[in-house]
mmCIF file of C-alpha atoms in Angstrom:
data_model
loop_
_atom_site.group_PDB
_atom_site.id
_atom_site.type_symbol
_atom_site.label_atom_id
_atom_site.label_comp_id
_atom_site.label_asym_id
_atom_site.label_seq_id
_atom_site.Cartn_x
_atom_site.Cartn_y
_atom_site.Cartn_z
ATOM 1 C CA UNK A 21 0.000 0.000 0.000
ATOM 2 C CA UNK A 22 2.814 2.411 0.819
ATOM 3 C CA UNK A 23 5.615 3.468 -1.485
ATOM 4 C CA UNK A 24 9.146 4.782 -0.853
ATOM 5 C CA UNK A 25 8.847 7.098 -3.873
ATOM 6 C CA UNK A 26 7.991 10.763 -3.403
ATOM 7 C CA UNK A 27 5.684 12.611 -5.812
ATOM 8 C CA UNK A 28 3.443 15.704 -5.700
ATOM 9 C CA UNK A 29 -0.050 15.059 -4.376
ATOM 10 C CA UNK A 30 -3.588 15.292 -5.791
ATOM 11 C CA UNK A 31 -6.122 15.759 -2.991
ATOM 12 C CA UNK A 32 -9.872 16.228 -3.206
ATOM 13 C CA UNK A 33 -12.499 18.008 -1.153
ATOM 14 C CA UNK A 34 -16.111 16.914 -1.232
ATOM 15 C CA UNK A 35 -18.452 19.456 -2.784
ATOM 16 C CA UNK A 36 -20.942 19.959 -5.589
ATOM 17 C CA UNK A 37 -20.513 22.482 -8.389
ATOM 18 C CA UNK A 38 -23.092 23.697 -10.908
ATOM 19 C CA UNK A 39 -22.420 20.617 -13.049
ATOM 20 C CA UNK A 40 -22.571 18.385 -9.948
ATOM 21 C CA UNK A 41 -18.971 17.269 -10.108
ATOM 22 C CA UNK A 42 -18.388 15.142 -7.038
ATOM 23 C CA UNK A 43 -14.939 16.427 -6.109
ATOM 24 C CA UNK A 44 -12.869 19.579 -6.153
ATOM 25 C CA UNK A 45 -9.242 18.653 -6.861
ATOM 26 C CA UNK A 46 -6.227 20.339 -5.256
ATOM 27 C CA UNK A 47 -2.732 19.862 -6.661
ATOM 28 C CA UNK A 48 -0.149 19.987 -3.857
ATOM 29 C CA UNK A 49 3.385 20.738 -5.058
ATOM 30 C CA UNK A 50 5.120 18.989 -2.174
ATOM 31 C CA UNK A 51 6.988 15.715 -2.652
ATOM 32 C CA UNK A 52 5.665 13.032 -0.294
ATOM 33 C CA UNK A 53 5.451 9.265 0.001
ATOM 34 C CA UNK A 54 2.002 7.789 -0.682
ATOM 35 C CA UNK A 55 1.120 7.250 2.979
ATOM 36 C CA UNK A 56 2.334 10.763 3.842
ATOM 37 C CA UNK A 57 0.259 12.169 0.990
ATOM 38 C CA UNK A 58 -2.799 10.277 2.214
ATOM 39 C CA UNK A 59 -2.369 11.662 5.735
ATOM 40 C CA UNK A 60 -1.848 15.212 4.435
ATOM 41 C CA UNK A 61 -4.992 15.114 2.277
ATOM 42 C CA UNK A 62 -7.098 13.702 5.098
ATOM 43 C CA UNK A 63 -5.927 16.414 7.477
ATOM 44 C CA UNK A 64 -6.089 19.379 5.071
ATOM 45 C CA UNK A 65 -8.879 18.341 2.699
ATOM 46 C CA UNK A 66 -10.909 15.103 2.427
ATOM 47 C CA UNK A 67 -8.634 12.423 0.985
ATOM 48 C CA UNK A 68 -6.295 11.599 -1.885
ATOM 49 C CA UNK A 69 -7.998 12.149 -5.237
ATOM 50 C CA UNK A 70 -10.556 9.590 -6.394
ATOM 51 C CA UNK A 71 -10.995 9.438 -10.176
ATOM 52 C CA UNK A 72 -14.476 8.347 -11.227
ATOM 53 C CA UNK A 73 -14.444 8.803 -15.023
ATOM 54 C CA UNK A 74 -12.576 10.338 -17.986
ATOM 55 C CA UNK A 75 -13.971 13.785 -17.122
ATOM 56 C CA UNK A 76 -12.234 13.600 -13.746
ATOM 57 C CA UNK A 77 -9.097 12.368 -15.486
ATOM 58 C CA UNK A 78 -9.007 15.420 -17.762
ATOM 59 C CA UNK A 79 -9.574 17.755 -14.802
ATOM 60 C CA UNK A 80 -6.615 16.187 -12.984
ATOM 61 C CA UNK A 81 -4.415 16.543 -16.044
ATOM 62 C CA UNK A 82 -5.414 20.199 -16.417
ATOM 63 C CA UNK A 83 -4.605 21.216 -12.837
ATOM 64 C CA UNK A 84 -1.150 19.593 -12.982
ATOM 65 C CA UNK A 85 -0.330 20.473 -16.601
ATOM 66 C CA UNK A 86 2.205 23.194 -15.746
ATOM 67 C CA UNK A 87 4.229 20.875 -13.533
ATOM 68 C CA UNK A 88 4.357 17.875 -15.934
ATOM 69 C CA UNK A 89 5.363 15.514 -13.136
ATOM 70 C CA UNK A 90 3.764 12.406 -11.665
ATOM 71 C CA UNK A 91 1.432 12.877 -8.693
ATOM 72 C CA UNK A 92 -0.155 10.514 -6.201
ATOM 73 C CA UNK A 93 -3.858 9.721 -6.387
ATOM 74 C CA UNK A 94 -5.945 7.607 -4.025
ATOM 75 C CA UNK A 95 -5.644 4.287 -5.851
ATOM 76 C CA UNK A 96 -3.627 1.603 -4.070
ATOM 77 C CA UNK A 97 -3.169 -2.126 -4.509
ATOM 78 C CA UNK A 98 -4.435 -4.130 -1.573
ATOM 79 C CA UNK A 99 -2.091 -6.991 -2.441
ATOM 80 C CA UNK A 100 -3.588 -9.529 -0.048
ATOM 81 C CA UNK A 101 -7.133 -8.377 -0.689
ATOM 82 C CA UNK A 102 -9.909 -10.207 -2.461
ATOM 83 C CA UNK A 103 -10.105 -9.608 -6.180
ATOM 84 C CA UNK A 104 -13.375 -7.812 -6.941
ATOM 85 C CA UNK A 105 -15.267 -7.890 -10.242
ATOM 86 C CA UNK A 106 -16.126 -4.557 -11.884
ATOM 87 C CA UNK A 107 -17.614 -3.250 -15.107
ATOM 88 C CA UNK A 108 -15.368 -1.010 -17.202
ATOM 89 C CA UNK A 109 -18.083 1.570 -17.951
ATOM 90 C CA UNK A 110 -18.324 4.074 -15.042
ATOM 91 C CA UNK A 111 -21.686 4.033 -13.303
ATOM 92 C CA UNK A 112 -22.505 0.398 -14.113
ATOM 93 C CA UNK A 113 -22.486 -1.600 -10.878
ATOM 94 C CA UNK A 114 -21.496 -5.289 -10.853
ATOM 95 C CA UNK A 115 -23.986 -7.602 -9.145
ATOM 96 C CA UNK A 116 -23.254 -11.223 -8.215
ATOM 97 C CA UNK A 117 -26.955 -11.914 -8.754
ATOM 98 C CA UNK A 118 -26.699 -10.964 -12.428
ATOM 99 C CA UNK A 119 -23.844 -13.170 -13.593
ATOM 100 C CA UNK A 120 -23.946 -15.819 -16.282
ATOM 101 C CA UNK A 121 -20.728 -17.817 -15.961
ATOM 102 C CA UNK A 122 -20.044 -20.714 -18.269
ATOM 103 C CA UNK A 123 -19.977 -24.082 -16.486
ATOM 104 C CA UNK A 124 -16.759 -24.490 -14.501
ATOM 105 C CA UNK A 125 -15.776 -20.797 -14.669
ATOM 106 C CA UNK A 126 -16.827 -19.916 -11.121
ATOM 107 C CA UNK A 127 -13.618 -21.382 -9.586
ATOM 108 C CA UNK A 128 -10.358 -20.427 -11.268
ATOM 109 C CA UNK A 129 -8.021 -21.903 -8.644
ATOM 110 C CA UNK A 130 -6.463 -18.513 -7.953
ATOM 111 C CA UNK A 131 -5.128 -18.021 -11.480
ATOM 112 C CA UNK A 132 -4.490 -14.445 -12.569
ATOM 113 C CA UNK A 133 -7.099 -14.516 -15.344
ATOM 114 C CA UNK A 134 -8.888 -11.300 -14.586
ATOM 115 C CA UNK A 135 -10.635 -10.125 -17.767
ATOM 116 C CA UNK A 136 -14.012 -11.249 -19.079
ATOM 117 C CA UNK A 137 -14.747 -12.776 -22.463
ATOM 118 C CA UNK A 138 -17.923 -14.113 -24.067
ATOM 119 C CA UNK A 139 -17.855 -17.872 -24.571
ATOM 120 C CA UNK A 140 -21.032 -17.638 -26.656
ATOM 121 C CA UNK A 141 -23.987 -15.282 -26.920
ATOM 122 C CA UNK A 142 -24.994 -15.771 -23.290
ATOM 123 C CA UNK A 143 -22.191 -17.371 -21.244
ATOM 124 C CA UNK A 144 -19.220 -15.626 -19.629
ATOM 125 C CA UNK A 145 -15.654 -16.768 -19.225
ATOM 126 C CA UNK A 146 -12.373 -15.102 -18.351
ATOM 127 C CA UNK A 147 -8.792 -15.114 -19.586
ATOM 128 C CA UNK A 148 -5.464 -13.409 -19.083
ATOM 129 C CA UNK A 149 -5.744 -9.672 -19.720
ATOM 130 C CA UNK A 150 -2.445 -9.650 -21.636
ATOM 131 C CA UNK A 151 -3.426 -11.937 -24.506
ATOM 132 C CA UNK A 152 -4.764 -10.409 -27.711
ATOM 133 C CA UNK A 153 -8.404 -11.103 -28.609
ATOM 134 C CA UNK A 154 -11.272 -9.567 -30.510
ATOM 135 C CA UNK A 155 -13.360 -7.278 -28.321
ATOM 136 C CA UNK A 156 -16.725 -5.539 -28.119
ATOM 137 C CA UNK A 157 -17.077 -1.773 -27.743
ATOM 138 C CA UNK A 158 -20.273 -0.014 -26.717
ATOM 139 C CA UNK A 159 -21.147 1.735 -30.010
ATOM 140 C CA UNK A 160 -18.480 -0.162 -31.956
ATOM 141 C CA UNK A 161 -16.285 -3.249 -32.360
ATOM 142 C CA UNK A 162 -12.713 -3.905 -33.479
ATOM 143 C CA UNK A 163 -10.107 -6.643 -33.406
ATOM 144 C CA UNK A 164 -7.037 -8.035 -31.672
ATOM 145 C CA UNK A 165 -5.904 -6.052 -28.644
ATOM 146 C CA UNK A 166 -5.082 -6.921 -25.067
ATOM 147 C CA UNK A 167 -7.953 -6.113 -22.684
ATOM 148 C CA UNK A 168 -6.436 -2.810 -21.529
ATOM 149 C CA UNK A 169 -5.620 -1.792 -25.101
ATOM 150 C CA UNK A 170 -9.191 -2.662 -26.057
ATOM 151 C CA UNK A 171 -10.530 -0.563 -23.191
ATOM 152 C CA UNK A 172 -8.396 2.404 -24.262
ATOM 153 C CA UNK A 173 -9.472 2.005 -27.894
ATOM 154 C CA UNK A 174 -13.166 1.809 -27.020
ATOM 155 C CA UNK A 175 -12.999 4.902 -24.810
ATOM 156 C CA UNK A 176 -11.195 6.874 -27.493
ATOM 157 C CA UNK A 177 -13.240 5.778 -30.516
ATOM 158 C CA UNK A 178 -16.626 4.934 -28.979
ATOM 159 C CA UNK A 179 -17.825 4.901 -25.360
ATOM 160 C CA UNK A 180 -16.302 1.923 -23.541
ATOM 161 C CA UNK A 181 -16.111 -1.850 -23.618
ATOM 162 C CA UNK A 182 -19.554 -3.470 -23.519
ATOM 163 C CA UNK A 183 -20.525 -3.378 -19.823
ATOM 164 C CA UNK A 184 -23.485 -4.617 -17.815
ATOM 165 C CA UNK A 185 -26.122 -7.234 -18.501
ATOM 166 C CA UNK A 186 -28.402 -4.706 -20.217
ATOM 167 C CA UNK A 187 -25.834 -3.973 -22.951
ATOM 168 C CA UNK A 188 -24.973 -7.675 -23.302
ATOM 169 C CA UNK A 189 -28.629 -8.467 -23.981
ATOM 170 C CA UNK A 190 -28.684 -6.072 -26.925
ATOM 171 C CA UNK A 191 -29.601 -7.844 -30.157
ATOM 172 C CA UNK A 192 -26.620 -6.324 -31.958
ATOM 173 C CA UNK A 193 -24.215 -8.092 -29.579
ATOM 174 C CA UNK A 194 -25.812 -11.433 -30.384
ATOM 175 C CA UNK A 195 -25.447 -10.760 -34.121
ATOM 176 C CA UNK A 196 -21.732 -9.987 -33.729
ATOM 177 C CA UNK A 197 -21.086 -13.115 -31.649
ATOM 178 C CA UNK A 198 -22.938 -15.343 -34.101
ATOM 179 C CA UNK A 199 -20.913 -13.931 -36.989
ATOM 180 C CA UNK A 200 -17.585 -15.161 -35.572
ATOM 181 C CA UNK A 201 -16.246 -18.232 -33.787
ATOM 182 C CA UNK A 202 -13.918 -16.069 -31.669
ATOM 183 C CA UNK A 203 -14.487 -15.378 -27.978
ATOM 184 C CA UNK A 204 -14.226 -11.569 -27.610
ATOM 185 C CA UNK A 205 -13.314 -9.529 -24.556
ATOM 186 C CA UNK A 206 -16.049 -7.448 -22.942
ATOM 187 C CA UNK A 207 -16.005 -4.911 -20.111
ATOM 188 C CA UNK A 208 -15.729 -7.243 -17.108
ATOM 189 C CA UNK A 209 -12.539 -7.235 -15.038
ATOM 190 C CA UNK A 210 -11.365 -7.825 -11.492
ATOM 191 C CA UNK A 211 -8.463 -6.583 -9.406
ATOM 192 C CA UNK A 212 -7.295 -5.884 -5.856
ATOM 193 C CA UNK A 213 -7.009 -2.119 -6.328
ATOM 194 C CA UNK A 214 -8.941 0.123 -3.934
ATOM 195 C CA UNK A 215 -9.584 3.846 -3.477
ATOM 196 C CA UNK A 216 -8.242 5.545 -0.357
ATOM 197 C CA UNK A 217 -11.626 7.086 0.550
ATOM 198 C CA UNK A 218 -13.304 3.659 0.491
ATOM 199 C CA UNK A 219 -15.440 4.353 -2.578
ATOM 200 C CA UNK A 220 -16.206 1.493 -4.955
ATOM 201 C CA UNK A 221 -15.646 3.305 -8.253
ATOM 202 C CA UNK A 222 -14.459 0.915 -10.958
ATOM 203 C CA UNK A 223 -12.695 3.510 -13.089
ATOM 204 C CA UNK A 224 -9.106 2.605 -14.081
ATOM 205 C CA UNK A 225 -6.990 4.452 -16.657
ATOM 206 C CA UNK A 226 -3.589 2.771 -16.739
ATOM 207 C CA UNK A 227 -0.606 4.123 -18.646
ATOM 208 C CA UNK A 228 0.025 1.161 -20.949
ATOM 209 C CA UNK A 229 3.716 2.034 -21.251
ATOM 210 C CA UNK A 230 4.216 1.275 -17.568
ATOM 211 C CA UNK A 231 2.332 -2.011 -17.935
ATOM 212 C CA UNK A 232 4.848 -3.271 -20.500
ATOM 213 C CA UNK A 233 7.682 -3.716 -17.994
ATOM 214 C CA UNK A 234 9.795 -6.777 -18.786
ATOM 215 C CA UNK A 235 12.242 -8.362 -16.342
ATOM 216 C CA UNK A 236 15.868 -8.972 -17.260
ATOM 217 C CA UNK A 237 15.989 -12.354 -18.995
ATOM 218 C CA UNK A 238 19.679 -12.696 -18.058
ATOM 219 C CA UNK A 239 18.641 -13.177 -14.434
ATOM 220 C CA UNK A 240 17.494 -16.765 -15.025
ATOM 221 C CA UNK A 241 19.351 -19.774 -16.408
ATOM 222 C CA UNK A 242 18.226 -23.216 -17.607
ATOM 223 C CA UNK A 243 20.270 -26.095 -16.196
ATOM 224 C CA UNK A 244 20.033 -29.082 -18.537
ATOM 225 C CA UNK A 245 20.864 -31.668 -15.903
ATOM 226 C CA UNK A 246 18.337 -34.122 -14.493
ATOM 227 C CA UNK A 247 17.980 -33.754 -10.747
ATOM 228 C CA UNK A 248 15.370 -34.271 -8.043
ATOM 229 C CA UNK A 249 13.714 -31.109 -6.759
ATOM 230 C CA UNK A 250 15.858 -31.034 -3.618
ATOM 231 C CA UNK A 251 19.103 -31.618 -5.536
ATOM 232 C CA UNK A 252 18.097 -28.879 -7.990
ATOM 233 C CA UNK A 253 17.496 -26.521 -5.054
ATOM 234 C CA UNK A 254 20.946 -27.180 -3.589
ATOM 235 C CA UNK A 255 22.580 -26.848 -7.006
ATOM 236 C CA UNK A 256 21.001 -23.439 -7.645
ATOM 237 C CA UNK A 257 21.934 -22.176 -4.186
ATOM 238 C CA UNK A 258 25.484 -23.457 -4.539
ATOM 239 C CA UNK A 259 26.187 -22.219 -8.075
ATOM 240 C CA UNK A 260 23.795 -19.311 -8.601
ATOM 241 C CA UNK A 261 21.155 -17.849 -6.298
ATOM 242 C CA UNK A 262 18.081 -20.076 -5.926
ATOM 243 C CA UNK A 263 15.462 -22.050 -7.798
ATOM 244 C CA UNK A 264 13.464 -19.510 -9.753
ATOM 245 C CA UNK A 265 10.504 -17.632 -8.269
ATOM 246 C CA UNK A 266 7.698 -16.449 -10.578
ATOM 247 C CA UNK A 267 5.792 -13.462 -9.209
ATOM 248 C CA UNK A 268 3.946 -12.168 -12.287
ATOM 249 C CA UNK A 269 3.016 -12.857 -15.880
ATOM 250 C CA UNK A 270 6.106 -11.110 -17.257
ATOM 251 C CA UNK A 271 8.375 -13.455 -15.260
ATOM 252 C CA UNK A 272 6.340 -16.373 -16.598
ATOM 253 C CA UNK A 273 6.793 -15.248 -20.208
ATOM 254 C CA UNK A 274 10.585 -14.920 -19.980
ATOM 255 C CA UNK A 275 10.986 -18.247 -18.187
ATOM 256 C CA UNK A 276 8.774 -20.191 -20.568
ATOM 257 C CA UNK A 277 11.009 -19.017 -23.426
ATOM 258 C CA UNK A 278 13.995 -20.472 -21.560
ATOM 259 C CA UNK A 279 12.348 -23.829 -20.847
ATOM 260 C CA UNK A 280 11.628 -24.485 -24.531
ATOM 261 C CA UNK A 281 15.268 -25.629 -24.779
ATOM 262 C CA UNK A 282 14.963 -28.163 -21.943
ATOM 263 C CA UNK A 283 15.592 -31.878 -22.534
ATOM 264 C CA UNK A 284 12.821 -33.011 -20.158
ATOM 265 C CA UNK A 285 9.026 -32.561 -20.492
ATOM 266 C CA UNK A 286 8.981 -30.531 -17.267
ATOM 267 C CA UNK A 287 11.436 -28.306 -15.406
ATOM 268 C CA UNK A 288 11.611 -27.711 -11.671
ATOM 269 C CA UNK A 289 10.792 -24.224 -10.369
ATOM 270 C CA UNK A 290 11.127 -22.920 -6.805
ATOM 271 C CA UNK A 291 7.588 -23.828 -5.752
ATOM 272 C CA UNK A 292 7.100 -26.304 -2.915
ATOM 273 C CA UNK A 293 4.095 -27.649 -1.041
ATOM 274 C CA UNK A 294 4.420 -27.014 2.714
ATOM 275 C CA UNK A 295 2.540 -30.007 4.097
ATOM 276 C CA UNK A 296 2.460 -28.763 7.699
ATOM 277 C CA UNK A 297 0.997 -25.411 6.610
ATOM 278 C CA UNK A 298 -1.226 -26.809 3.845
ATOM 279 C CA UNK A 299 -0.290 -24.253 1.224
ATOM 280 C CA UNK A 300 2.235 -23.675 -1.554
ATOM 281 C CA UNK A 301 5.279 -21.484 -0.958
ATOM 282 C CA UNK A 302 8.195 -20.127 -2.988
ATOM 283 C CA UNK A 303 11.686 -21.023 -1.761
ATOM 284 C CA UNK A 304 12.478 -17.286 -1.838
ATOM 285 C CA UNK A 305 9.731 -16.746 0.784
ATOM 286 C CA UNK A 306 7.683 -14.740 -1.740
ATOM 287 C CA UNK A 307 3.949 -15.213 -1.291
ATOM 288 C CA UNK A 308 2.251 -17.200 -4.057
ATOM 289 C CA UNK A 309 0.024 -14.519 -5.587
ATOM 290 C CA UNK A 310 0.457 -15.048 -9.330
ATOM 291 C CA UNK A 311 -0.408 -18.650 -10.299
ATOM 292 C CA UNK A 312 -0.435 -20.622 -13.542
ATOM 293 C CA UNK A 313 -1.628 -24.104 -12.568
ATOM 294 C CA UNK A 314 -2.799 -26.545 -15.222
ATOM 295 C CA UNK A 315 -5.497 -27.621 -12.754
ATOM 296 C CA UNK A 316 -6.153 -27.163 -9.058
ATOM 297 C CA UNK A 317 -3.122 -28.714 -7.290
ATOM 298 C CA UNK A 318 -3.697 -31.553 -4.840
ATOM 299 C CA UNK A 319 -3.376 -30.686 -1.164
ATOM 300 C CA UNK A 320 -2.938 -34.200 0.259
ATOM 301 C CA UNK A 321 0.658 -35.131 -0.592
ATOM 302 C CA UNK A 322 3.669 -34.105 1.509
ATOM 303 C CA UNK A 323 6.367 -34.874 -1.088
ATOM 304 C CA UNK A 324 5.472 -32.725 -4.102
ATOM 305 C CA UNK A 325 6.905 -29.568 -5.642
ATOM 306 C CA UNK A 326 6.128 -27.339 -8.608
ATOM 307 C CA UNK A 327 7.268 -27.979 -12.170
ATOM 308 C CA UNK A 328 6.558 -26.137 -15.421
ATOM 309 C CA UNK A 329 5.673 -27.724 -18.752
ATOM 310 C CA UNK A 330 8.406 -27.220 -21.334
ATOM 311 C CA UNK A 331 5.905 -27.362 -24.212
ATOM 312 C CA UNK A 332 2.263 -26.464 -24.778
ATOM 313 C CA UNK A 333 0.865 -23.855 -22.421
ATOM 314 C CA UNK A 334 3.832 -23.965 -19.988
ATOM 315 C CA UNK A 335 1.434 -24.575 -17.119
ATOM 316 C CA UNK A 336 2.514 -25.542 -13.595
ATOM 317 C CA UNK A 337 1.926 -29.021 -12.184
ATOM 318 C CA UNK A 338 2.702 -30.722 -8.904
ATOM 319 C CA UNK A 339 5.316 -33.491 -9.307
ATOM 320 C CA UNK A 340 6.862 -35.996 -6.918
ATOM 321 C CA UNK A 341 10.072 -34.607 -5.432
ATOM 322 C CA UNK A 342 11.874 -37.831 -6.380
ATOM 323 C CA UNK A 343 11.332 -37.327 -10.136
ATOM 324 C CA UNK A 344 14.259 -35.891 -12.083
ATOM 325 C CA UNK A 345 13.987 -32.948 -14.470
ATOM 326 C CA UNK A 346 15.980 -30.023 -15.826
ATOM 327 C CA UNK A 347 15.492 -26.892 -13.719
ATOM 328 C CA UNK A 348 15.608 -23.093 -13.767
ATOM 329 C CA UNK A 349 17.884 -21.102 -11.445
ATOM 330 C CA UNK A 350 17.753 -17.407 -10.663
ATOM 331 C CA UNK A 351 21.116 -15.619 -10.883
ATOM 332 C CA UNK A 352 22.697 -13.028 -8.620
#
């Protein structure tokens, strides 16, 4: 939630103008950490700025235009929080009583597949937000973007991604779906981000350039020797740093490129099942937040660890510690 970085601050005060804008924004040209900025805004105004729609976004840009620097707003990532479903279009509230999940989609085993797609004209599914798919705009439709790129395109060219059950029941949507075999993105997403003032606004407007961060591929190395999981662990710690830890989708992408050159169908990664605690842990002590399991892992075996497929979808599977595979080390 907190950050060691210091930026100027965007606070808001609650009020209502002639056009019934919910907030009055104040740009504070003092460099502070996020938690310091939050405290300042709560003491001097109401809270850090909450952004409810593109109109708010433009107002924020206008008040800070002369400074041209980054500034804190009230959005923070509650890392250990529950992922909450939202509709992309501001003002459309998500209701658990108005869902229409395809069979088997209600439990995703903790996988980071956080963006909605239409399996057919009536059923919903979800997939990784970073893959490219066709998508459905409200007042328009286009092809092949990631979910966030699709959202940005729809807001610029039309209104937004199709959002809410009312829009999905439109006859035009059914015509589009029937005209293609592809499963398009629509305006459903989930995340663990929250607003400082406790409001439930679903508006997000990410800078896509910052979302394209890629880790240094030279920090991992494939060892083409067949070892048990424990022997692989000791090898990595003795010759490099550790068995590899995968904390996000970008890590996963780089590592799956490495494992394509393996000589075994699976490679060991630094994921181990802690039998006494009944959950999976990384050997680096990182919490298992990002997951890429092929299926829900078993929780009744004390001698299993995590391995990645070297072909296909590069999914994770639990394997007996005594099996021998190539493995991936992280480097100092």
